[in-house]
PDB file of C-alpha atoms in Angstrom:
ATOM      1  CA  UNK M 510     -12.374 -10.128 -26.108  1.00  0.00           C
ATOM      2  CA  UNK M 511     -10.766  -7.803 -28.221  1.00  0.00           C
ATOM      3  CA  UNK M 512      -6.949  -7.496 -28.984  1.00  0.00           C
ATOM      4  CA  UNK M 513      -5.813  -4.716 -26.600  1.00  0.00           C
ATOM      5  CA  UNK M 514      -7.139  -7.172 -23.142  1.00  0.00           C
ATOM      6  CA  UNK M 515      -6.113 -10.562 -24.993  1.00  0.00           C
ATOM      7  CA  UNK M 516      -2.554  -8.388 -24.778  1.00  0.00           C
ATOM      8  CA  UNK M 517      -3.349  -7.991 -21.130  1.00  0.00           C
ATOM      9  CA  UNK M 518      -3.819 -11.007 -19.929  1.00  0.00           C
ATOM     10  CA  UNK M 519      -0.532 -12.838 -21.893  1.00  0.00           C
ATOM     11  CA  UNK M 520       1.979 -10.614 -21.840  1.00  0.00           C
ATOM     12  CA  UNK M 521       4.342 -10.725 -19.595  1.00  0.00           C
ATOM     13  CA  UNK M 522       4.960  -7.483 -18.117  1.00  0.00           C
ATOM     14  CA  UNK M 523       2.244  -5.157 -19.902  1.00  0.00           C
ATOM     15  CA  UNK M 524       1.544  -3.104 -17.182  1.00  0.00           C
ATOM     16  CA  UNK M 525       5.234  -2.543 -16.306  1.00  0.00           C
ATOM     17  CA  UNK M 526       5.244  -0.648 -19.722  1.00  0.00           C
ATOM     18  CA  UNK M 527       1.568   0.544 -20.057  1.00  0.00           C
ATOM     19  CA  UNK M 528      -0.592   2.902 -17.764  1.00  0.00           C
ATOM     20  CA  UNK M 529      -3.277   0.811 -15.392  1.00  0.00           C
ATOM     21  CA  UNK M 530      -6.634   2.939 -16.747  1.00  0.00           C
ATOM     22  CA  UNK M 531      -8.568   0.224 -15.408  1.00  0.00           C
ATOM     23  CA  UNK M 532     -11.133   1.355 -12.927  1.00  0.00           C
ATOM     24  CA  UNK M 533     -12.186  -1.797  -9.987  1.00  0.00           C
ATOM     25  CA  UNK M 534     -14.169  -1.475  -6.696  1.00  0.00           C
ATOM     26  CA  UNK M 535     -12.471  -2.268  -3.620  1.00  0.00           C
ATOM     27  CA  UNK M 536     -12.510  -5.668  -2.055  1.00  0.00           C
ATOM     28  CA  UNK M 537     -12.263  -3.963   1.705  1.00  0.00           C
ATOM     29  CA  UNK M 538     -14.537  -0.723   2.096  1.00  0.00           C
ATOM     30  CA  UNK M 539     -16.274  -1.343  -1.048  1.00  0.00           C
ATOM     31  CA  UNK M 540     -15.911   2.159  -2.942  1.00  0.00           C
ATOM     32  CA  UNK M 541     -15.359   2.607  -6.647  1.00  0.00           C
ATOM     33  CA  UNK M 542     -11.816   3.603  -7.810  1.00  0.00           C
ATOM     34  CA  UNK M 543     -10.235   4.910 -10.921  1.00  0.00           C
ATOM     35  CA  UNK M 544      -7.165   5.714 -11.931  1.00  0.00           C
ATOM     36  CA  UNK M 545      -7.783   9.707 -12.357  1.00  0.00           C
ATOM     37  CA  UNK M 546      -6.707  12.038  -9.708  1.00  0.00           C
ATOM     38  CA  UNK M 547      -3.690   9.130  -8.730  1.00  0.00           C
ATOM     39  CA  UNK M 548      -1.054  11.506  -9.964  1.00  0.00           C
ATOM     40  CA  UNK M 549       0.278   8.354 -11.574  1.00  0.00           C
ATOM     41  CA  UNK M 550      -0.622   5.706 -14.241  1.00  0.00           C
ATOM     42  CA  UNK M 551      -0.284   3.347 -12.198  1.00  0.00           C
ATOM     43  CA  UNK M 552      -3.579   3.095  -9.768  1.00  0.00           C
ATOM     44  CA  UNK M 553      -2.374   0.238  -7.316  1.00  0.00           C
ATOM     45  CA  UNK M 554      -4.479   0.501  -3.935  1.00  0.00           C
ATOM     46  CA  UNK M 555      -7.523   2.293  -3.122  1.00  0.00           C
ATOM     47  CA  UNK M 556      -7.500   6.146  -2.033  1.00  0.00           C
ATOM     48  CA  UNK M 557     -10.177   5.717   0.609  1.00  0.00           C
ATOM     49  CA  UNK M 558      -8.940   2.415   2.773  1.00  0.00           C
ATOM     50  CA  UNK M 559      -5.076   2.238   1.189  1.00  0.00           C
ATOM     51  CA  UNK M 560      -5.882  -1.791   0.778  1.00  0.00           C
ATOM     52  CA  UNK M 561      -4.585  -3.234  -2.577  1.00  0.00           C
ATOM     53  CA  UNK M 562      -4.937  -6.847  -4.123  1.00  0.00           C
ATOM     54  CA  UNK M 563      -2.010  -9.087  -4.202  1.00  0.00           C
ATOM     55  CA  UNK M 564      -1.492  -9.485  -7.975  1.00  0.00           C
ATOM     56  CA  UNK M 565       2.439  -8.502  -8.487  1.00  0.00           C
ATOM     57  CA  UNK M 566       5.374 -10.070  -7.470  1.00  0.00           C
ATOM     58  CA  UNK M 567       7.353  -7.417  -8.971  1.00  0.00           C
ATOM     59  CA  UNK M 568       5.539  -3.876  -9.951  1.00  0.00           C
ATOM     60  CA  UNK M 569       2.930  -4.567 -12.947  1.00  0.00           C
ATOM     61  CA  UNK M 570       4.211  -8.359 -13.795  1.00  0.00           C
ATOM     62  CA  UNK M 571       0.917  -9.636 -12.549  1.00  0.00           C
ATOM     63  CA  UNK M 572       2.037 -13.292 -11.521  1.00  0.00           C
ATOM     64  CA  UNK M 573       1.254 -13.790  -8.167  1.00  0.00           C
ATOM     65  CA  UNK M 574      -1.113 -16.163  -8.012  1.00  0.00           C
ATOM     66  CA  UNK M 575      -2.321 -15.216  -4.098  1.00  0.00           C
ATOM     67  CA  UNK M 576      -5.271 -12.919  -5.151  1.00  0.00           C
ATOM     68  CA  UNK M 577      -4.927 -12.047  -1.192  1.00  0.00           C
ATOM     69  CA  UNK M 578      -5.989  -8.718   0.038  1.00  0.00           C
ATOM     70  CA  UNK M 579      -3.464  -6.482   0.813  1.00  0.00           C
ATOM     71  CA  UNK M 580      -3.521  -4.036   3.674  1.00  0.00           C
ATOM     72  CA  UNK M 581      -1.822  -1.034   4.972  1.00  0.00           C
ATOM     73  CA  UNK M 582       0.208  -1.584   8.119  1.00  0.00           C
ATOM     74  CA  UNK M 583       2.811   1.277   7.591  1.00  0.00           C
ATOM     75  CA  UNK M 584       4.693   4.133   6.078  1.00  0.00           C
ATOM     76  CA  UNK M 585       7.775   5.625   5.027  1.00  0.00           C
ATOM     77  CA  UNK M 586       9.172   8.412   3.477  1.00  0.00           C
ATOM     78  CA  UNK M 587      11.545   7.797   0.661  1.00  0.00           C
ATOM     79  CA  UNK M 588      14.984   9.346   0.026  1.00  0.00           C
ATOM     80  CA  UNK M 589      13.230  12.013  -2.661  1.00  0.00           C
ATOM     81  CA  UNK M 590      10.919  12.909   0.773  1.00  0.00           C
ATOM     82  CA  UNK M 591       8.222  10.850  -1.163  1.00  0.00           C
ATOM     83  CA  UNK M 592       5.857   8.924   1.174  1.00  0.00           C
ATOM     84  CA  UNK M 593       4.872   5.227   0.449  1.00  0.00           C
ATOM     85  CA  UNK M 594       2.500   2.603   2.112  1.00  0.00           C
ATOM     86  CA  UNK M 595       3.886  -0.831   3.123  1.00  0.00           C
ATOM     87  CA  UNK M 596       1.250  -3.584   2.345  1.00  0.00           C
ATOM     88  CA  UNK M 597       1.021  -7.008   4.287  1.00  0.00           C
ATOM     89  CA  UNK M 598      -0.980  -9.711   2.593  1.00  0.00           C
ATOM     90  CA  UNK M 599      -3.597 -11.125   4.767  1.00  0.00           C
ATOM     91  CA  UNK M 600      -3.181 -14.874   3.091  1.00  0.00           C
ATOM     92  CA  UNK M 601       0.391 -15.304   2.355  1.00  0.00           C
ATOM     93  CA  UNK M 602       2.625 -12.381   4.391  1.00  0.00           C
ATOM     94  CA  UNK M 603       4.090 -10.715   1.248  1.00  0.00           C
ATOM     95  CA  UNK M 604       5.274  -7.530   2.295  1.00  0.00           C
ATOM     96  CA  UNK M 605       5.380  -4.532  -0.481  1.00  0.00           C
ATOM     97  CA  UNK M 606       5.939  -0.758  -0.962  1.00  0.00           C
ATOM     98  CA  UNK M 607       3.722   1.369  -2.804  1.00  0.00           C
ATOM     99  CA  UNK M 608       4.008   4.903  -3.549  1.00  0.00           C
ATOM    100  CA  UNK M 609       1.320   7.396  -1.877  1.00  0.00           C
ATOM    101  CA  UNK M 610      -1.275   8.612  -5.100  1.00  0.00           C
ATOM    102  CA  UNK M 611      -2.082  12.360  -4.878  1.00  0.00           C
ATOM    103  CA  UNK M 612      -5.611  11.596  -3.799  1.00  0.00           C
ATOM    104  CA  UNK M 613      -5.195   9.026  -0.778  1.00  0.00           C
ATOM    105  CA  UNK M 614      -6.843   9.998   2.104  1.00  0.00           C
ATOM    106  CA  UNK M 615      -4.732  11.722   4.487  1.00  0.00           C
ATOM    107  CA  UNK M 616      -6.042  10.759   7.533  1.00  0.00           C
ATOM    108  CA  UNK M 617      -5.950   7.358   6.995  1.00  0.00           C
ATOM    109  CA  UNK M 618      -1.968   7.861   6.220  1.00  0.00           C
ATOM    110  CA  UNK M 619      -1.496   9.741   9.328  1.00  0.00           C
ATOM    111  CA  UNK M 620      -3.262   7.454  11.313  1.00  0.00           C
ATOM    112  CA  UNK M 621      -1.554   4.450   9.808  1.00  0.00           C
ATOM    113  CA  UNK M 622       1.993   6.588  10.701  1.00  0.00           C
ATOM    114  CA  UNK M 623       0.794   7.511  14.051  1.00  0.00           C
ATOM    115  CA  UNK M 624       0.095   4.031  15.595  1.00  0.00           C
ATOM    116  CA  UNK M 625       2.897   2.983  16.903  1.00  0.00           C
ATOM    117  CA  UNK M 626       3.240   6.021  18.493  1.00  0.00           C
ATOM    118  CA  UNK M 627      -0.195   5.225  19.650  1.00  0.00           C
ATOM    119  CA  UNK M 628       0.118   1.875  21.152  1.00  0.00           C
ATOM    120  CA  UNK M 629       3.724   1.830  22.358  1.00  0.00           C
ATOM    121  CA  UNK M 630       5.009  -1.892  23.415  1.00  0.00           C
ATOM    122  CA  UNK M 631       5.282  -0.588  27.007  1.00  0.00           C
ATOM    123  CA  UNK M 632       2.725   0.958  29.585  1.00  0.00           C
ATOM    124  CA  UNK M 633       3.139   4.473  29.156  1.00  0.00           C
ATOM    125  CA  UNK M 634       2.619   5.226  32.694  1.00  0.00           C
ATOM    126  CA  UNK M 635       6.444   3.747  33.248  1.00  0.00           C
ATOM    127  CA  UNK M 636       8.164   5.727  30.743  1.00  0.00           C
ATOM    128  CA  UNK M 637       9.751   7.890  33.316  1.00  0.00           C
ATOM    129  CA  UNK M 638      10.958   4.860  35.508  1.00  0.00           C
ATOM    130  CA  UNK M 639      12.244   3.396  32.455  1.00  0.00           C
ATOM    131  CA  UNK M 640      14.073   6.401  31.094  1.00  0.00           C
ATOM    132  CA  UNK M 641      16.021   6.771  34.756  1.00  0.00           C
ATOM    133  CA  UNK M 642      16.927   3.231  34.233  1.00  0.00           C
ATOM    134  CA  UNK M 643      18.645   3.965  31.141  1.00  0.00           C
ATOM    135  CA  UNK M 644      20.569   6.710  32.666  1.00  0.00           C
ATOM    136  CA  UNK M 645      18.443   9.832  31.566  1.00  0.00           C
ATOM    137  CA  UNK M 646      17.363  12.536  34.059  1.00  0.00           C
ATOM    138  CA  UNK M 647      13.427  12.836  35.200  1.00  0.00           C
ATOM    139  CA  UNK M 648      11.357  15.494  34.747  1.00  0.00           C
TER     140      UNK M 648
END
Protein backbone atom coordinates (compact mmCIF):
# COMPACT_ATOMS: atom_id res chain seq x y z
CA UNK A 1 0.00 0.00 0.00
CA UNK A 2 1.61 2.99 -0.96
CA UNK A 3 1.65 6.41 0.93
CA UNK A 4 -1.10 8.41 -0.85
CA UNK A 5 -4.07 5.32 0.32
CA UNK A 6 -2.19 4.64 3.78
CA UNK A 7 -3.21 8.69 3.94
CA UNK A 8 -6.67 7.56 3.02
CA UNK A 9 -7.54 5.29 5.22
CA UNK A 10 -6.08 7.33 8.64
CA UNK A 11 -6.74 10.58 8.18
CA UNK A 12 -9.36 12.02 9.49
CA UNK A 13 -11.16 14.02 7.08
CA UNK A 14 -9.09 13.43 3.71
CA UNK A 15 -11.78 13.48 1.51
CA UNK A 16 -13.35 16.62 3.05
CA UNK A 17 -10.14 18.32 1.62
CA UNK A 18 -9.23 16.05 -1.40
CA UNK A 19 -11.26 15.16 -4.65
CA UNK A 20 -12.95 11.37 -4.49
CA UNK A 21 -11.17 10.07 -8.06
CA UNK A 22 -11.94 6.75 -6.93
CA UNK A 23 -13.99 4.82 -9.39
CA UNK A 24 -16.45 1.67 -7.47
CA UNK A 25 -19.35 -0.40 -8.97
CA UNK A 26 -22.61 -0.04 -7.49
CA UNK A 27 -23.89 -2.24 -4.75
CA UNK A 28 -27.75 -1.82 -6.18
CA UNK A 29 -27.96 -1.96 -10.15
CA UNK A 30 -24.52 -3.11 -10.47
CA UNK A 31 -22.98 -0.53 -13.11
CA UNK A 32 -19.48 0.88 -13.03
CA UNK A 33 -19.05 4.53 -11.85
CA UNK A 34 -16.38 7.12 -11.93
CA UNK A 35 -16.00 10.25 -10.86
CA UNK A 36 -15.76 12.03 -14.51
CA UNK A 37 -18.73 13.68 -15.95
CA UNK A 38 -20.02 14.35 -11.90
CA UNK A 39 -19.46 18.03 -12.37
CA UNK A 40 -17.89 17.69 -8.95
CA UNK A 41 -14.92 16.01 -7.14
CA UNK A 42 -16.81 14.59 -5.07
CA UNK A 43 -18.58 11.31 -6.78
CA UNK A 44 -20.99 10.25 -3.84
CA UNK A 45 -23.95 8.04 -5.36
CA UNK A 46 -24.33 6.40 -8.57
CA UNK A 47 -25.68 8.33 -11.80
CA UNK A 48 -27.76 5.42 -13.03
CA UNK A 49 -29.86 4.19 -9.69
CA UNK A 50 -28.99 7.54 -7.34
CA UNK A 51 -28.15 4.74 -4.42
CA UNK A 52 -24.99 5.64 -2.36
CA UNK A 53 -23.15 3.66 0.51
CA UNK A 54 -23.44 4.82 3.99
CA UNK A 55 -19.80 5.74 4.76
CA UNK A 56 -20.08 9.58 6.14
CA UNK A 57 -21.49 10.90 9.03
CA UNK A 58 -20.57 14.26 7.98
CA UNK A 59 -19.54 14.92 4.07
CA UNK A 60 -16.08 12.99 3.32
CA UNK A 61 -15.20 12.11 7.22
CA UNK A 62 -15.74 8.49 6.41
CA UNK A 63 -16.68 7.19 10.03
CA UNK A 64 -19.79 5.64 9.87
CA UNK A 65 -19.34 2.38 10.53
CA UNK A 66 -23.03 1.17 8.92
CA UNK A 67 -21.64 0.24 5.41
CA UNK A 68 -25.64 0.25 4.72
CA UNK A 69 -26.90 0.98 1.31
CA UNK A 70 -28.28 4.12 0.82
CA UNK A 71 -31.26 4.87 -1.36
CA UNK A 72 -33.05 7.66 -2.97
CA UNK A 73 -36.47 8.41 -1.51
CA UNK A 74 -36.63 12.20 -2.43
CA UNK A 75 -35.69 15.59 -3.70
CA UNK A 76 -35.33 19.11 -3.19
CA UNK A 77 -34.26 22.08 -4.67
CA UNK A 78 -31.88 24.21 -2.73
CA UNK A 79 -31.99 27.98 -2.09
CA UNK A 80 -29.24 28.53 -5.17
CA UNK A 81 -32.25 26.49 -7.34
CA UNK A 82 -29.72 23.53 -7.04
CA UNK A 83 -31.44 20.11 -6.84
CA UNK A 84 -30.28 17.41 -4.29
CA UNK A 85 -31.29 13.72 -3.48
CA UNK A 86 -32.29 12.76 0.10
CA UNK A 87 -30.85 9.25 0.96
CA UNK A 88 -32.46 6.81 3.60
CA UNK A 89 -30.24 4.02 4.81
CA UNK A 90 -31.80 0.70 4.45
CA UNK A 91 -29.96 -0.71 7.86
CA UNK A 92 -29.85 2.10 10.23
CA UNK A 93 -32.46 5.14 8.96
CA UNK A 94 -29.76 7.84 8.51
CA UNK A 95 -31.24 10.36 6.47
CA UNK A 96 -28.75 12.63 4.15
CA UNK A 97 -28.66 15.25 1.34
CA UNK A 98 -26.60 14.97 -1.58
CA UNK A 99 -26.18 17.29 -4.33
CA UNK A 100 -27.52 16.16 -7.96
CA UNK A 101 -23.98 15.33 -10.28
CA UNK A 102 -24.32 16.70 -13.85
CA UNK A 103 -24.69 13.20 -15.22
CA UNK A 104 -27.54 11.55 -12.97
CA UNK A 105 -30.14 10.20 -14.81
CA UNK A 106 -32.98 12.41 -15.17
CA UNK A 107 -35.66 10.23 -15.22
CA UNK A 108 -34.90 8.54 -12.31
CA UNK A 109 -34.90 12.20 -10.50
CA UNK A 110 -38.17 13.03 -11.92
CA UNK A 111 -39.63 9.95 -11.08
CA UNK A 112 -38.25 9.97 -7.57
CA UNK A 113 -39.92 13.86 -7.42
CA UNK A 114 -43.05 12.76 -8.99
CA UNK A 115 -44.19 9.98 -6.55
CA UNK A 116 -45.90 11.43 -4.18
CA UNK A 117 -47.74 13.08 -6.57
CA UNK A 118 -48.20 9.63 -7.86
CA UNK A 119 -49.49 7.75 -4.96
CA UNK A 120 -51.32 10.43 -2.98
CA UNK A 121 -52.31 9.22 0.79
CA UNK A 122 -55.98 9.48 -0.29
CA UNK A 123 -58.16 7.76 -3.10
CA UNK A 124 -58.07 10.11 -5.77
CA UNK A 125 -61.50 9.43 -6.83
CA UNK A 126 -62.63 11.62 -3.50
CA UNK A 127 -60.63 14.59 -4.10
CA UNK A 128 -63.60 16.58 -5.12
CA UNK A 129 -65.74 15.47 -2.02
CA UNK A 130 -62.87 16.29 0.03
CA UNK A 131 -62.09 19.69 -1.40
CA UNK A 132 -66.06 20.78 -0.77
CA UNK A 133 -65.45 19.67 2.69
CA UNK A 134 -62.78 22.06 3.16
CA UNK A 135 -64.83 24.84 1.88
CA UNK A 136 -63.59 25.04 -1.85
CA UNK A 137 -66.04 25.18 -4.80
CA UNK A 138 -66.47 21.93 -7.27
CA UNK A 139 -65.84 21.79 -10.61
Amino acid sequence: MNRENKRKLYEKGYYKTHACTESFTCRVCGRPVVSAGAGSSHRNHCPNCLSSLHLDNEPGDRAANCGGIMEPIAVWVRKNREWAVIHRCRRCGALHSNRVAADDNPMKLMSIAMKPLCEPPFPLERIEEMTALMGGSGC
